[in-house]
Backbone as a printed PyTorch tensor [residue, N CA C, xyz], in Angstrom:
tensor([[[-201.7290,   11.4700,  -78.8050],
         [-201.1690,   10.6350,  -79.8390],
         [-199.9480,    9.8640,  -79.3240]],

        [[-199.1070,   10.5440,  -78.5650],
         [-197.9090,    9.8890,  -78.0350],
         [-198.2860,    8.7450,  -77.0890]],

        [[-199.3050,    8.9680,  -76.2920],
         [-199.7560,    7.9340,  -75.3560],
         [-200.2540,    6.7180,  -76.1340]],

        [[-200.9530,    6.9430,  -77.2140],
         [-201.4450,    5.8520,  -78.0440],
         [-200.2870,    5.0410,  -78.6230]],

        [[-199.2440,    5.7100,  -79.0510],
         [-198.0730,    5.0200,  -79.5990],
         [-197.4040,    4.1740,  -78.5120]],

        [[-197.2640,    4.7350,  -77.3110],
         [-196.6650,    3.9980,  -76.1970],
         [-197.5070,    2.7720,  -75.8540]],

        [[-198.8120,    2.9160,  -75.8350],
         [-199.7050,    1.7900,  -75.5350],
         [-199.5640,    0.7040,  -76.6000]],

        [[-199.4710,    1.0780,  -77.8650],
         [-199.3060,    0.1060,  -78.9360],
         [-197.9680,   -0.6160,  -78.7980]],

        [[-196.9060,    0.1190,  -78.5070],
         [-195.5880,   -0.5050,  -78.3380],
         [-195.6020,   -1.4720,  -77.1540]],

        [[-196.1920,   -1.0720,  -76.0430],
         [-196.2840,   -1.9490,  -74.8740],
         [-197.1240,   -3.1940,  -75.1680]],

        [[-198.1600,   -3.0330,  -75.9350],
         [-198.9940,   -4.1780,  -76.3080],
         [-198.2140,   -5.1660,  -77.1700]],

        [[-197.4520,   -4.6490,  -78.1140],
         [-196.6380,   -5.5190,  -78.9730],
         [-195.6020,   -6.2660,  -78.1420]],

        [[-194.9530,   -5.5590,  -77.2210],
         [-193.9700,   -6.2050,  -76.3440],
         [-194.6300,   -7.2760,  -75.4690]],

        [[-195.7980,   -6.9710,  -74.9440],
         [-196.5000,   -7.9350,  -74.0920],
         [-196.8530,   -9.2000,  -74.8660]],

        [[-197.3020,   -9.0330,  -76.1000],
         [-197.6570,  -10.1850,  -76.9230],
         [-196.4170,  -11.0300,  -77.2220]],

        [[-195.2680,  -10.4140,  -77.3650],
         [-194.0430,  -11.1360,  -77.6910],
         [-193.3930,  -11.7660,  -76.4610]],

        [[-193.4750,  -11.1300,  -75.2950],
         [-192.7290,  -11.5610,  -74.1120],
         [-193.5410,  -12.4500,  -73.1760]],

        [[-194.7750,  -12.1460,  -72.9290],
         [-195.5890,  -12.8590,  -71.9360],
         [-195.6730,  -14.3620,  -72.2030]],

        [[-195.8850,  -14.8310,  -73.4250],
         [-195.9730,  -16.2820,  -73.6290],
         [-194.7160,  -17.0460,  -73.1980]],

        [[-193.5600,  -16.3850,  -73.2600],
         [-192.3290,  -17.0410,  -72.8420],
         [-192.3210,  -17.3130,  -71.3350]],

        [[-192.9980,  -16.5070,  -70.5520],
         [-193.0200,  -16.6760,  -69.1060],
         [-194.1640,  -17.5680,  -68.6400]],

        [[-195.1650,  -17.7700,  -69.4680],
         [-196.3110,  -18.5720,  -69.0600],
         [-195.9700,  -20.0440,  -68.8700]],

        [[-195.0110,  -20.5850,  -69.6390],
         [-194.6710,  -21.9960,  -69.4870],
         [-193.5350,  -22.2190,  -68.4930]],

        [[-193.0360,  -21.1700,  -67.8540],
         [-191.9570,  -21.3190,  -66.8710],
         [-192.3580,  -22.1940,  -65.6810]],

        [[-193.5650,  -22.0670,  -65.1150],
         [-193.9320,  -22.9650,  -64.0090],
         [-193.9660,  -24.4400,  -64.4290]],

        [[-194.4160,  -24.7340,  -65.6410],
         [-194.4330,  -26.1190,  -66.1120],
         [-193.0190,  -26.6710,  -66.2440]],

        [[-192.1080,  -25.8680,  -66.7710],
         [-190.7210,  -26.3020,  -66.9070],
         [-190.0780,  -26.5030,  -65.5350]],

        [[-190.4170,  -25.6500,  -64.5730],
         [-189.8890,  -25.8000,  -63.2150],
         [-190.3990,  -27.0890,  -62.5770]],

        [[-191.6610,  -27.4160,  -62.7810],
         [-192.2160,  -28.6630,  -62.2390],
         [-191.5330,  -29.8770,  -62.8630]],

        [[-191.2930,  -29.8250,  -64.1610],
         [-190.6110,  -30.9290,  -64.8320],
         [-189.1810,  -31.0800,  -64.3180]],

        [[-188.4960,  -29.9630,  -64.0990],
         [-187.1370,  -30.0200,  -63.5700],
         [-187.1270,  -30.5900,  -62.1580]],

        [[-188.1070,  -30.2110,  -61.3370],
         [-188.1910,  -30.7600,  -59.9860],
         [-188.4670,  -32.2590,  -60.0190]],

        [[-189.3520,  -32.6930,  -60.9160],
         [-189.6500,  -34.1190,  -61.0320],
         [-188.3980,  -34.9020,  -61.4320]],

        [[-187.6280,  -34.3650,  -62.3500],
         [-186.3990,  -35.0340,  -62.7810],
         [-185.3980,  -35.1030,  -61.6310]],

        [[-185.2970,  -34.0390,  -60.8230],
         [-184.4030,  -34.0440,  -59.6600],
         [-184.8760,  -35.0600,  -58.6170]],

        [[-186.1770,  -35.1330,  -58.3790],
         [-186.7240,  -36.1220,  -57.4430],
         [-186.4130,  -37.5400,  -57.9090]],

        [[-186.6000,  -37.7920,  -59.1900],
         [-186.3290,  -39.1210,  -59.7510],
         [-184.8600,  -39.4780,  -59.5340]],

        [[-183.9790,  -38.5270,  -59.7410],
         [-182.5360,  -38.7590,  -59.5440],
         [-182.2510,  -39.0900,  -58.0780]],

        [[-182.8680,  -38.3620,  -57.1460],
         [-182.6590,  -38.6330,  -55.7170],
         [-183.1870,  -40.0120,  -55.3350]],

        [[-184.3350,  -40.3880,  -55.8480],
         [-184.8980,  -41.7070,  -55.5660],
         [-183.9900,  -42.7890,  -56.1510]],

        [[-183.4790,  -42.5530,  -57.3320],
         [-182.5770,  -43.5210,  -57.9650],
         [-181.3060,  -43.7020,  -57.1340]],

        [[-180.7870,  -42.6210,  -56.5840],
         [-179.6060,  -42.7010,  -55.7220],
         [-179.9150,  -43.5070,  -54.4630]],

        [[-181.0820,  -43.2620,  -53.8590],
         [-181.4820,  -44.0200,  -52.6710],
         [-181.6380,  -45.5070,  -53.0100]],

        [[-182.1930,  -45.8110,  -54.1700],
         [-182.3270,  -47.2090,  -54.5840],
         [-180.9660,  -47.8640,  -54.8100]],

        [[-180.0000,  -47.0980,  -55.2970],
         [-178.6470,  -47.6330,  -55.4690],
         [-178.0330,  -47.9770,  -54.1160]],

        [[-178.2590,  -47.1290,  -53.1280],
         [-177.7680,  -47.4090,  -51.7730],
         [-178.4600,  -48.6580,  -51.2090]],

        [[-179.7490,  -48.7800,  -51.4350],
         [-180.5040,  -49.9570,  -51.0200],
         [-179.8860,  -51.2160,  -51.6440]],

        [[-179.5940,  -51.1350,  -52.9410],
         [-179.0260,  -52.2910,  -53.6380],
         [-177.6390,  -52.6300,  -53.1040]],

        [[-176.8410,  -51.6330,  -52.7830],
         [-175.5130,  -51.9000,  -52.2120],
         [-175.6330,  -52.6710,  -50.8970]],

        [[-176.6150,  -52.3270,  -50.0740],
         [-176.7950,  -52.9960,  -48.7830],
         [-177.4520,  -54.3670,  -48.9200]],

        [[-178.3880,  -54.5030,  -49.8540],
         [-179.2180,  -55.7080,  -49.9270],
         [-178.9890,  -56.5520,  -51.1810]],

        [[-178.0580,  -56.1410,  -52.0200],
         [-177.6140,  -56.8870,  -53.1920],
         [-178.6100,  -56.9410,  -54.3410]],

        [[-179.7700,  -56.3480,  -54.1780],
         [-180.7370,  -56.2370,  -55.2700],
         [-181.7440,  -55.1380,  -54.9460]],

        [[-182.4010,  -54.6790,  -55.9940],
         [-183.4300,  -53.6580,  -55.8140],
         [-184.6840,  -54.2860,  -55.2070]],

        [[-185.5240,  -53.4660,  -54.5570],
         [-186.8110,  -54.0130,  -54.1110],
         [-187.6600,  -54.4050,  -55.3180]],

        [[-188.5450,  -55.3510,  -55.0940],
         [-189.4450,  -55.7610,  -56.1740],
         [-190.4600,  -54.6540,  -56.4370]],

        [[-191.1610,  -54.7820,  -57.5440],
         [-192.2130,  -53.8130,  -57.8600],
         [-193.2690,  -53.8060,  -56.7610]],

        [[-193.6090,  -54.9900,  -56.2420],
         [-194.6360,  -55.0490,  -55.1930],
         [-194.1590,  -54.4260,  -53.8840]],

        [[-192.8640,  -54.5240,  -53.5760],
         [-192.3300,  -53.8510,  -52.3870],
         [-192.3020,  -52.3450,  -52.6020]],

        [[-192.0530,  -51.9630,  -53.8120],
         [-192.1440,  -50.5690,  -54.2280],
         [-191.1470,  -49.6330,  -53.5790]],

        [[-191.3630,  -48.3510,  -53.8090],
         [-190.4910,  -47.3120,  -53.2660],
         [-190.6300,  -47.1940,  -51.7540]],

        [[-191.7090,  -47.7270,  -51.2100],
         [-191.8990,  -47.7070,  -49.7570],
         [-190.7460,  -48.4230,  -49.0490]],

        [[-190.0560,  -49.3290,  -49.7610],
         [-188.9090,  -50.0440,  -49.2010],
         [-187.7690,  -49.0970,  -48.8450]],

        [[-187.7960,  -47.8880,  -49.3650],
         [-186.7710,  -46.9040,  -49.0330],
         [-187.0510,  -46.2080,  -47.7020]],

        [[-188.2770,  -46.3120,  -47.2220],
         [-188.7030,  -45.6100,  -46.0130],
         [-188.8730,  -46.5800,  -44.8380]],

        [[-189.4080,  -47.7580,  -45.1130],
         [-189.5660,  -48.7620,  -44.0550],
         [-189.1640,  -50.1180,  -44.5890]],

        [[-188.6600,  -50.9670,  -43.6900],
         [-188.1500,  -52.2710,  -44.1050],
         [-189.2570,  -53.0740,  -44.7710]],

        [[-188.9840,  -53.5600,  -45.9880],
         [-190.0070,  -54.3020,  -46.7150],
         [-190.1040,  -55.7480,  -46.2450]],

        [[-191.2780,  -56.3110,  -46.4220],
         [-191.4590,  -57.7400,  -46.1930],
         [-191.5300,  -58.4180,  -47.5510]],

        [[-191.5220,  -59.7170,  -47.5520],
         [-191.6290,  -60.4430,  -48.8090],
         [-190.2900,  -60.6210,  -49.4850]],

        [[-190.3540,  -61.0630,  -50.7290],
         [-189.1400,  -61.3330,  -51.5040],
         [-188.9050,  -60.2360,  -52.5110]],

        [[-187.6670,  -59.8650,  -52.7180],
         [-186.4690,  -60.3590,  -52.0490],
         [-186.3330,  -59.7740,  -50.6360]],

        [[-185.8290,  -60.5710,  -49.7410],
         [-185.6760,  -60.1550,  -48.3560],
         [-184.5930,  -59.0810,  -48.2500]],

        [[-184.8400,  -58.0870,  -47.4370],
         [-183.8760,  -56.9940,  -47.2220],
         [-183.0920,  -57.2800,  -45.9390]],

        [[-182.1260,  -58.1900,  -46.0140],
         [-181.3810,  -58.6510,  -44.8440],
         [-180.5420,  -57.5460,  -44.2110]],

        [[-180.0330,  -56.6550,  -45.0140],
         [-179.1370,  -55.6050,  -44.5050],
         [-179.7680,  -54.2180,  -44.5970]],

        [[-181.0780,  -54.1650,  -44.4500],
         [-181.7850,  -52.8930,  -44.5630],
         [-181.2420,  -51.9170,  -43.5330]],

        [[-180.9390,  -50.7140,  -43.9520],
         [-180.3320,  -49.7000,  -43.0860],
         [-181.3610,  -49.1350,  -42.1090]],

        [[-181.1050,  -49.2310,  -40.7970],
         [-182.0340,  -48.6230,  -39.8290],
         [-182.2180,  -47.1310,  -40.1400]],

        [[-183.4340,  -46.6780,  -40.1720],
         [-183.7240,  -45.2970,  -40.5260],
         [-184.0710,  -45.1200,  -41.9900]],

        [[-183.8170,  -46.1590,  -42.7840],
         [-184.1980,  -46.1160,  -44.1840],
         [-183.2210,  -45.3700,  -45.0750]],

        [[-183.6120,  -45.1830,  -46.2890],
         [-182.7830,  -44.5530,  -47.3130],
         [-183.3030,  -43.1770,  -47.7060]],

        [[-184.5390,  -42.9160,  -47.3730],
         [-185.1610,  -41.5980,  -47.5210],
         [-185.9830,  -41.3350,  -46.2640]],

        [[-186.0680,  -40.0780,  -45.8490],
         [-186.9030,  -39.7540,  -44.6870],
         [-188.3740,  -39.9720,  -45.0040]],

        [[-188.7670,  -39.5810,  -46.1910],
         [-190.1290,  -39.8180,  -46.6600],
         [-190.1160,  -39.8250,  -48.1810]],

        [[-191.1140,  -40.4580,  -48.7550],
         [-191.2290,  -40.4800,  -50.2100],
         [-191.8710,  -39.1860,  -50.6840]],

        [[-191.2370,  -38.5150,  -51.6290],
         [-191.8700,  -37.3090,  -52.1610],
         [-192.9830,  -37.6630,  -53.1410]],

        [[-193.9200,  -36.7780,  -53.2860],
         [-194.8790,  -36.8580,  -54.3910],
         [-194.3260,  -36.0240,  -55.5280]],

        [[-194.7710,  -36.3070,  -56.7280],
         [-194.3130,  -35.4930,  -57.8540],
         [-194.9070,  -34.0780,  -57.7350]],

        [[-194.4460,  -33.1310,  -58.5300],
         [-194.9200,  -31.7490,  -58.4070],
         [-196.4230,  -31.5720,  -58.6210]],

        [[-197.0890,  -32.5830,  -59.1500],
         [-198.5330,  -32.5100,  -59.3780],
         [-199.3090,  -33.2430,  -58.2810]],

        [[-198.5940,  -33.6930,  -57.2320],
         [-199.2370,  -34.3130,  -56.0800],
         [-199.4610,  -35.8100,  -56.1790]],

        [[-198.9170,  -36.4500,  -57.2050],
         [-199.0880,  -37.8920,  -57.3910],
         [-197.8370,  -38.6420,  -56.9420]],

        [[-197.9830,  -39.8900,  -56.4890],
         [-196.7940,  -40.6600,  -56.1050],
         [-195.9550,  -41.0210,  -57.3320]],

        [[-194.6500,  -41.1300,  -57.1140],
         [-193.7710,  -41.5930,  -58.1830],
         [-194.0040,  -43.0840,  -58.4020]],

        [[-193.8260,  -43.5130,  -59.6330],
         [-194.0430,  -44.9050,  -60.0320],
         [-192.7070,  -45.6410,  -60.0650]],

        [[-192.7680,  -46.9570,  -59.8410],
         [-191.5570,  -47.7810,  -59.7940],
         [-191.8340,  -49.1340,  -60.4220]],

        [[-190.9270,  -49.5860,  -61.2830],
         [-191.0090,  -50.9120,  -61.8950],
         [-189.6580,  -51.6040,  -61.7990]],

        [[-189.6800,  -52.8630,  -61.3950],
         [-188.4800,  -53.7000,  -61.3730],
         [-188.8830,  -55.0930,  -61.8440]],

        [[-188.4470,  -55.5510,  -62.9940],
         [-187.5520,  -54.8660,  -63.9100],
         [-188.2850,  -53.7750,  -64.6850]],

        [[-187.5230,  -52.7880,  -65.0870],
         [-188.1070,  -51.6820,  -65.8290],
         [-188.2050,  -51.9940,  -67.3120]],

        [[-188.9480,  -51.1970,  -68.0240],
         [-189.0500,  -51.3680,  -69.4730],
         [-188.0360,  -50.5050,  -70.2170]],

        [[-187.4310,  -49.5300,  -69.5050],
         [-186.4310,  -48.6590,  -70.1300],
         [-185.0170,  -48.9500,  -69.6290]],

        [[-184.8940,  -49.4590,  -68.4070],
         [-183.6030,  -49.7710,  -67.8020],
         [-183.8230,  -50.8600,  -66.7510]],

        [[-182.8000,  -51.1530,  -65.9470],
         [-182.9510,  -52.1850,  -64.9070],
         [-184.1800,  -51.9100,  -64.0440]],

        [[-184.3030,  -50.6590,  -63.6400],
         [-185.4690,  -50.2140,  -62.8790],
         [-185.9840,  -48.9330,  -63.5190]],

        [[-187.2600,  -48.7100,  -63.4220],
         [-187.8610,  -47.4700,  -63.9120],
         [-188.4600,  -46.7260,  -62.7240]],

        [[-188.0980,  -45.4600,  -62.6060],
         [-188.6790,  -44.5550,  -61.6120],
         [-189.2080,  -43.3850,  -62.4190]],

        [[-190.4840,  -43.0670,  -62.2400],
         [-191.0450,  -42.0370,  -63.1130],
         [-192.2910,  -41.3810,  -62.5290]],

        [[-192.5760,  -40.2130,  -63.0870],
         [-193.8080,  -39.4800,  -62.8240],
         [-194.6500,  -39.5540,  -64.0900]],

        [[-195.9460,  -39.5980,  -63.9160],
         [-196.8420,  -39.6410,  -65.0720],
         [-197.1760,  -38.2500,  -65.6110]],

        [[-196.5520,  -37.2160,  -65.0720],
         [-196.7720,  -35.8600,  -65.5660],
         [-198.0240,  -35.2300,  -64.9950]],

        [[-198.3770,  -34.0840,  -65.5260],
         [-199.4840,  -33.2820,  -64.9950],
         [-200.8280,  -33.9850,  -65.0750]],

        [[-201.0430,  -34.7990,  -66.1150],
         [-202.3430,  -35.4480,  -66.2680],
         [-202.4730,  -36.7490,  -65.4820]],

        [[-201.3630,  -37.2590,  -64.9280],
         [-201.4180,  -38.4980,  -64.1600],
         [-201.7060,  -39.7340,  -64.9970]],

        [[-201.5430,  -39.6350,  -66.3190],
         [-201.8230,  -40.7380,  -67.2370],
         [-200.5490,  -41.0930,  -68.0040]],

        [[-200.3530,  -42.3550,  -68.3560],
         [-199.1760,  -42.7240,  -69.1500],
         [-199.1400,  -41.9860,  -70.4840]],

        [[-197.9240,  -41.6830,  -70.9280],
         [-197.7480,  -40.9970,  -72.2080],
         [-197.9990,  -39.5110,  -72.0780]],

        [[-198.3110,  -38.8950,  -73.1800],
         [-198.5910,  -37.4640,  -73.1990],
         [-197.4180,  -36.6740,  -73.7400]],

        [[-197.6290,  -35.3870,  -73.8790],
         [-196.5600,  -34.5080,  -74.3350],
         [-196.6120,  -33.2100,  -73.5440]],

        [[-195.5740,  -32.4130,  -73.7020],
         [-195.3930,  -31.1550,  -72.9770],
         [-195.5290,  -31.3880,  -71.4780]],

        [[-196.4110,  -30.6940,  -70.7600],
         [-196.4970,  -30.8600,  -69.3110],
         [-197.1070,  -32.1970,  -68.9110]],

        [[-197.7260,  -32.9090,  -69.8250],
         [-198.3400,  -34.2050,  -69.5300],
         [-197.4160,  -35.3990,  -69.7840]],

        [[-196.2040,  -35.1590,  -70.2900],
         [-195.3260,  -36.2770,  -70.6290],
         [-194.7770,  -36.9430,  -69.3740]],

        [[-194.4820,  -38.2310,  -69.4970],
         [-193.8740,  -38.9840,  -68.4130],
         [-192.4320,  -38.5100,  -68.2320]],

        [[-191.9990,  -38.4430,  -66.9880],
         [-190.6360,  -38.0130,  -66.6690],
         [-190.0050,  -39.1290,  -65.8650]],

        [[-188.9310,  -39.7490,  -66.4080],
         [-188.3450,  -40.8920,  -65.7390],
         [-186.8270,  -40.9170,  -65.7570]],

        [[-186.2780,  -41.9010,  -65.0330],
         [-184.8230,  -42.0110,  -64.9190],
         [-184.1610,  -42.3710,  -66.2440]],

        [[-184.8920,  -42.8030,  -67.2280],
         [-184.2960,  -43.1050,  -68.5250],
         [-184.0010,  -41.8280,  -69.3210]],

        [[-184.4620,  -40.6670,  -68.8430],
         [-184.2410,  -39.4120,  -69.5630],
         [-182.9940,  -38.6820,  -69.0920]],

        [[-182.2650,  -39.2360,  -68.1520],
         [-181.1100,  -38.5190,  -67.5980],
         [-179.8520,  -38.8030,  -68.3540]]])
């Protein structure tokens, strides 16, 4: 009888506690994506300080790793770049970049777990406008 009571108590605790830990990996991925976006935004600010404007949408984030061609010209591009390499978001997709952005001067964002615009919870877009 005592063992049955202990099993019931453990089951009740498991039902109450386990769901709180199940979404921890999703929250960690979202936090990492937000940190990546912040780092990319900082690198873009350094790019703008050297070149007087952000790279165009067509030049993209690749302009942080290798000197871009086209307009606007990156006359003072820093040898070695502004990032060693471009990170992918925690779900393995490239970060998105828009200049001009729809939320701020520039938008840097991840499309979330589903890789599609919009969504909620783990599928929501994570961008520099959320900081």
